[in-house]
PDB file of C-alpha atoms in Angstrom:
ATOM      1  CA  MET A   8     -34.242  20.569 -49.358  1.00  0.00           C
ATOM      2  CA  GLU A   9     -33.611  17.870 -46.977  1.00  0.00           C
ATOM      3  CA  MET A  10     -34.355  14.004 -47.063  1.00  0.00           C
ATOM      4  CA  ILE A  11     -37.368  12.619 -45.034  1.00  0.00           C
ATOM      5  CA  ASP A  12     -36.192   9.444 -43.206  1.00  0.00           C
ATOM      6  CA  THR A  13     -39.365   7.545 -42.783  1.00  0.00           C
ATOM      7  CA  THR A  14     -42.889   7.540 -44.345  1.00  0.00           C
ATOM      8  CA  GLU A  15     -45.185   9.758 -42.118  1.00  0.00           C
ATOM      9  CA  ILE A  16     -48.943   8.738 -42.004  1.00  0.00           C
ATOM     10  CA  PHE A  17     -51.516  11.362 -40.949  1.00  0.00           C
ATOM     11  CA  GLN A  18     -55.101  10.405 -40.383  1.00  0.00           C
ATOM     12  CA  PRO A  19     -57.945  12.081 -38.587  1.00  0.00           C
ATOM     13  CA  PRO A  20     -57.919  11.755 -34.768  1.00  0.00           C
ATOM     14  CA  LEU A  21     -58.740   8.316 -33.483  1.00  0.00           C
ATOM     15  CA  PHE A  22     -61.848   9.294 -31.408  1.00  0.00           C
ATOM     16  CA  ILE A  23     -63.246  10.870 -34.598  1.00  0.00           C
ATOM     17  CA  ARG A  24     -62.674   7.804 -36.756  1.00  0.00           C
ATOM     18  CA  ILE A  25     -64.241   5.631 -33.980  1.00  0.00           C
ATOM     19  CA  PHE A  26     -67.250   8.003 -33.816  1.00  0.00           C
ATOM     20  CA  CYS A  27     -67.791   7.952 -37.535  1.00  0.00           C
ATOM     21  CA  ARG A  28     -67.490   4.232 -37.856  1.00  0.00           C
ATOM     22  CA  VAL A  29     -69.958   3.679 -35.034  1.00  0.00           C
ATOM     23  CA  SER A  30     -72.252   6.209 -36.476  1.00  0.00           C
ATOM     24  CA  CYS A  31     -72.038   4.599 -39.805  1.00  0.00           C
ATOM     25  CA  VAL A  32     -73.147   1.267 -38.425  1.00  0.00           C
ATOM     26  CA  VAL A  33     -76.015   2.839 -36.556  1.00  0.00           C
ATOM     27  CA  MET A  34     -77.204   4.699 -39.673  1.00  0.00           C
ATOM     28  CA  LEU A  35     -76.887   1.327 -41.716  1.00  0.00           C
ATOM     29  CA  SER A  36     -79.005  -0.442 -39.171  1.00  0.00           C
ATOM     30  CA  MET A  37     -81.609   2.356 -39.222  1.00  0.00           C
ATOM     31  CA  ILE A  38     -81.743   2.011 -42.984  1.00  0.00           C
ATOM     32  CA  ILE A  39     -82.446  -1.655 -42.591  1.00  0.00           C
ATOM     33  CA  LEU A  40     -85.153  -1.063 -40.072  1.00  0.00           C
ATOM     34  CA  LEU A  41     -86.741   1.675 -42.132  1.00  0.00           C
ATOM     35  CA  ALA A  42     -86.648  -0.495 -45.339  1.00  0.00           C
ATOM     36  CA  PHE A  43     -88.762  -3.073 -43.421  1.00  0.00           C
ATOM     37  CA  THR A  44     -91.373  -0.424 -42.475  1.00  0.00           C
ATOM     38  CA  VAL A  45     -91.782   1.392 -45.836  1.00  0.00           C
ATOM     39  CA  LYS A  46     -94.968  -0.448 -46.507  1.00  0.00           C
ATOM     40  CA  GLU A  47     -96.602   0.752 -43.262  1.00  0.00           C
ATOM     41  CA  ASN A  48     -95.316   4.421 -43.504  1.00  0.00           C
ATOM     42  CA  PRO A  49     -94.362   5.297 -47.100  1.00  0.00           C
ATOM     43  CA  GLN A  50     -93.190   8.879 -46.071  1.00  0.00           C
ATOM     44  CA  THR A  51     -90.035   7.465 -44.573  1.00  0.00           C
ATOM     45  CA  LEU A  52     -88.873   6.455 -48.007  1.00  0.00           C
ATOM     46  CA  TRP A  53     -87.092   9.755 -48.661  1.00  0.00           C
ATOM     47  CA  ILE A  54     -85.060   9.320 -45.433  1.00  0.00           C
ATOM     48  CA  LEU A  55     -83.267   6.083 -46.696  1.00  0.00           C
ATOM     49  CA  PRO A  56     -81.018   7.737 -49.301  1.00  0.00           C
ATOM     50  CA  VAL A  57     -80.103  10.615 -47.060  1.00  0.00           C
ATOM     51  CA  LEU A  58     -79.027   8.052 -44.269  1.00  0.00           C
ATOM     52  CA  LEU A  59     -77.169   6.133 -46.941  1.00  0.00           C
ATOM     53  CA  LEU A  60     -75.311   9.103 -48.115  1.00  0.00           C
ATOM     54  CA  LEU A  61     -74.496  10.251 -44.553  1.00  0.00           C
ATOM     55  CA  SER A  62     -73.214   6.912 -43.509  1.00  0.00           C
ATOM     56  CA  TRP A  63     -70.996   6.438 -46.592  1.00  0.00           C
ATOM     57  CA  SER A  64     -69.493   9.867 -46.077  1.00  0.00           C
ATOM     58  CA  MET A  65     -68.735   9.189 -42.446  1.00  0.00           C
ATOM     59  CA  TYR A  66     -67.064   5.969 -43.331  1.00  0.00           C
ATOM     60  CA  ALA A  67     -65.090   7.546 -46.050  1.00  0.00           C
ATOM     61  CA  TYR A  68     -63.929  10.293 -43.660  1.00  0.00           C
ATOM     62  CA  SER A  69     -62.773   7.698 -41.295  1.00  0.00           C
ATOM     63  CA  LYS A  70     -60.554   6.225 -44.098  1.00  0.00           C
ATOM     64  CA  LEU A  71     -58.718   9.443 -45.153  1.00  0.00           C
ATOM     65  CA  GLN A  72     -54.868   9.129 -44.972  1.00  0.00           C
ATOM     66  CA  LEU A  73     -52.097  11.355 -46.012  1.00  0.00           C
ATOM     67  CA  LEU A  74     -48.726   9.748 -46.540  1.00  0.00           C
ATOM     68  CA  ILE A  75     -45.648  11.892 -46.837  1.00  0.00           C
ATOM     69  CA  SER A  76     -42.493   9.982 -47.869  1.00  0.00           C
ATOM     70  CA  LYS A  77     -39.142  10.782 -49.299  1.00  0.00           C
ATOM     71  CA  ASP A  78     -40.430  10.147 -52.865  1.00  0.00           C
ATOM     72  CA  ALA A  79     -44.177  11.546 -52.933  1.00  0.00           C
ATOM     73  CA  ILE A  80     -47.104  12.728 -51.058  1.00  0.00           C
ATOM     74  CA  ILE A  81     -50.023  10.350 -51.217  1.00  0.00           C
ATOM     75  CA  PHE A  82     -53.509  11.087 -50.241  1.00  0.00           C
ATOM     76  CA  ARG A  83     -55.959   8.230 -50.054  1.00  0.00           C
ATOM     77  CA  GLY A  84     -59.451   7.491 -49.040  1.00  0.00           C
ATOM     78  CA  GLY A  85     -61.266  10.435 -50.588  1.00  0.00           C
ATOM     79  CA  LEU A  86     -63.217  10.712 -53.851  1.00  0.00           C
ATOM     80  CA  ASN A  87     -60.120  12.068 -55.550  1.00  0.00           C
ATOM     81  CA  PRO A  88     -56.915  10.256 -54.594  1.00  0.00           C
ATOM     82  CA  HIS A  89     -53.634  12.127 -55.127  1.00  0.00           C
ATOM     83  CA  HIS A  90     -50.111  10.746 -55.796  1.00  0.00           C
ATOM     84  CA  ILE A  91     -47.794  13.867 -55.993  1.00  0.00           C
ATOM     85  CA  GLN A  92     -44.076  13.427 -56.742  1.00  0.00           C
ATOM     86  CA  TRP A  93     -42.024  16.074 -55.091  1.00  0.00           C
ATOM     87  CA  GLN A  94     -40.572  17.390 -58.439  1.00  0.00           C
ATOM     88  CA  ASP A  95     -44.252  17.775 -59.861  1.00  0.00           C
ATOM     89  CA  ILE A  96     -45.202  20.511 -57.230  1.00  0.00           C
ATOM     90  CA  THR A  97     -45.476  23.925 -58.922  1.00  0.00           C
ATOM     91  CA  LYS A  98     -46.807  26.055 -55.990  1.00  0.00           C
ATOM     92  CA  ILE A  99     -47.794  25.865 -52.312  1.00  0.00           C
ATOM     93  CA  ASP A 100     -50.361  28.172 -50.938  1.00  0.00           C
ATOM     94  CA  MET A 101     -51.977  28.601 -47.431  1.00  0.00           C
ATOM     95  CA  TYR A 102     -54.782  30.822 -46.441  1.00  0.00           C
ATOM     96  CA  GLY A 103     -57.051  31.121 -43.390  1.00  0.00           C
ATOM     97  CA  ALA A 104     -60.756  30.174 -44.125  1.00  0.00           C
ATOM     98  CA  GLY A 105     -63.869  30.643 -42.150  1.00  0.00           C
ATOM     99  CA  LYS A 106     -64.664  32.532 -38.934  1.00  0.00           C
ATOM    100  CA  TYR A 107     -61.616  31.384 -37.079  1.00  0.00           C
ATOM    101  CA  ASP A 108     -59.196  31.596 -39.960  1.00  0.00           C
ATOM    102  CA  THR A 109     -58.578  27.873 -40.095  1.00  0.00           C
ATOM    103  CA  PRO A 110     -55.539  27.247 -42.229  1.00  0.00           C
ATOM    104  CA  ILE A 111     -55.819  25.331 -45.462  1.00  0.00           C
ATOM    105  CA  ILE A 112     -52.801  24.399 -47.485  1.00  0.00           C
ATOM    106  CA  ASN A 113     -53.158  24.083 -51.274  1.00  0.00           C
ATOM    107  CA  ILE A 114     -50.542  22.033 -53.189  1.00  0.00           C
ATOM    108  CA  TYR A 115     -50.528  22.651 -56.894  1.00  0.00           C
ATOM    109  CA  TYR A 116     -49.217  20.025 -59.263  1.00  0.00           C
ATOM    110  CA  LYS A 117     -49.998  18.958 -62.906  1.00  0.00           C
ATOM    111  CA  ASN A 118     -53.105  21.164 -63.283  1.00  0.00           C
ATOM    112  CA  ARG A 119     -54.523  19.621 -60.096  1.00  0.00           C
ATOM    113  CA  LYS A 120     -54.732  20.791 -56.511  1.00  0.00           C
ATOM    114  CA  LEU A 121     -54.507  18.979 -53.143  1.00  0.00           C
ATOM    115  CA  GLU A 122     -56.202  20.782 -50.302  1.00  0.00           C
ATOM    116  CA  ILE A 123     -55.063  19.940 -46.798  1.00  0.00           C
ATOM    117  CA  ALA A 124     -57.296  21.450 -44.141  1.00  0.00           C
ATOM    118  CA  ARG A 125     -56.279  22.123 -40.536  1.00  0.00           C
ATOM    119  CA  SER A 126     -59.709  20.922 -39.340  1.00  0.00           C
ATOM    120  CA  THR A 127     -58.939  17.254 -40.509  1.00  0.00           C
ATOM    121  CA  TYR A 128     -55.859  16.862 -38.440  1.00  0.00           C
ATOM    122  CA  LEU A 129     -54.720  17.694 -34.834  1.00  0.00           C
ATOM    123  CA  HIS A 130     -52.801  20.719 -34.208  1.00  0.00           C
ATOM    124  CA  ASN A 131     -49.293  18.809 -33.792  1.00  0.00           C
ATOM    125  CA  GLN A 132     -50.123  16.719 -36.819  1.00  0.00           C
ATOM    126  CA  PHE A 133     -50.782  19.812 -39.072  1.00  0.00           C
ATOM    127  CA  ASN A 134     -47.628  21.571 -37.735  1.00  0.00           C
ATOM    128  CA  LYS A 135     -45.679  18.371 -38.711  1.00  0.00           C
ATOM    129  CA  ILE A 136     -47.096  18.494 -42.197  1.00  0.00           C
ATOM    130  CA  ILE A 137     -46.053  22.029 -42.533  1.00  0.00           C
ATOM    131  CA  GLY A 138     -42.622  21.202 -41.316  1.00  0.00           C
ATOM    132  CA  LEU A 139     -42.259  18.281 -43.860  1.00  0.00           C
ATOM    133  CA  LEU A 140     -43.357  20.378 -46.734  1.00  0.00           C
ATOM    134  CA  GLU A 141     -40.926  23.180 -45.685  1.00  0.00           C
ATOM    135  CA  MET A 142     -38.144  20.713 -45.323  1.00  0.00           C
ATOM    136  CA  LYS A 143     -38.574  18.929 -48.678  1.00  0.00           C
ATOM    137  CA  VAL A 144     -39.813  21.702 -51.100  1.00  0.00           C
ATOM    138  CA  SER A 145     -37.640  24.650 -52.182  1.00  0.00           C
ATOM    139  CA  ASP A 146     -38.518  28.035 -50.853  1.00  0.00           C
ATOM    140  CA  ASP A 147     -39.445  29.761 -54.072  1.00  0.00           C
ATOM    141  CA  LEU A 148     -42.537  27.470 -54.431  1.00  0.00           C
ATOM    142  CA  PHE A 149     -44.190  29.009 -51.423  1.00  0.00           C
ATOM    143  CA  THR A 150     -46.466  31.912 -52.119  1.00  0.00           C
ATOM    144  CA  ALA A 151     -46.396  35.243 -50.183  1.00  0.00           C
ATOM    145  CA  ARG A 152     -49.887  34.450 -48.761  1.00  0.00           C
ATOM    146  CA  TYR A 153     -48.437  31.149 -47.380  1.00  0.00           C
ATOM    147  CA  ILE A 154     -45.489  32.944 -45.783  1.00  0.00           C
ATOM    148  CA  MET A 155     -47.813  35.440 -44.103  1.00  0.00           C
ATOM    149  CA  THR A 156     -50.331  32.768 -42.915  1.00  0.00           C
ATOM    150  CA  ARG A 157     -47.444  30.770 -41.645  1.00  0.00           C
ATOM    151  CA  LYS A 158     -46.163  33.878 -39.472  1.00  0.00           C
ATOM    152  CA  LYS A 159     -49.734  34.122 -38.065  1.00  0.00           C
ATOM    153  CA  LEU A 160     -49.578  30.320 -36.969  1.00  0.00           C
ATOM    154  CA  SER A 161     -46.261  30.801 -35.242  1.00  0.00           C
TER     155      SER A 161
END
């Protein structure tokens, strides 16, 4: 187990964050325009909550942040924020999901689980997250499935 010198911040790619925020503004403006036309066309009323949910979820996705420091792993911006001290981690697992075996890391701690998906981060960022985890956590906390999936990624 080695020390991490600085706090590393991982976010979704910038172009995706910009796209999500612009789409959020467009959907909110559509909600406002549709709200004014509900009297003339009441069938559009069911679209308003759908657009509101989509715009909120795109805005929330653009605010996701994963911070890895020498003291803890902090996940902010989602519905379930996580603050994990390094000594609280009980197990780390990784598996491939979906058609293309996209790797997903599960960090288990205090009867909770943090899921870090490769689809959220760029390839280099995800490899850096894996490297920081392997540098900071002892080897006996990694499962056999993690080790097998890690060999496939290399």
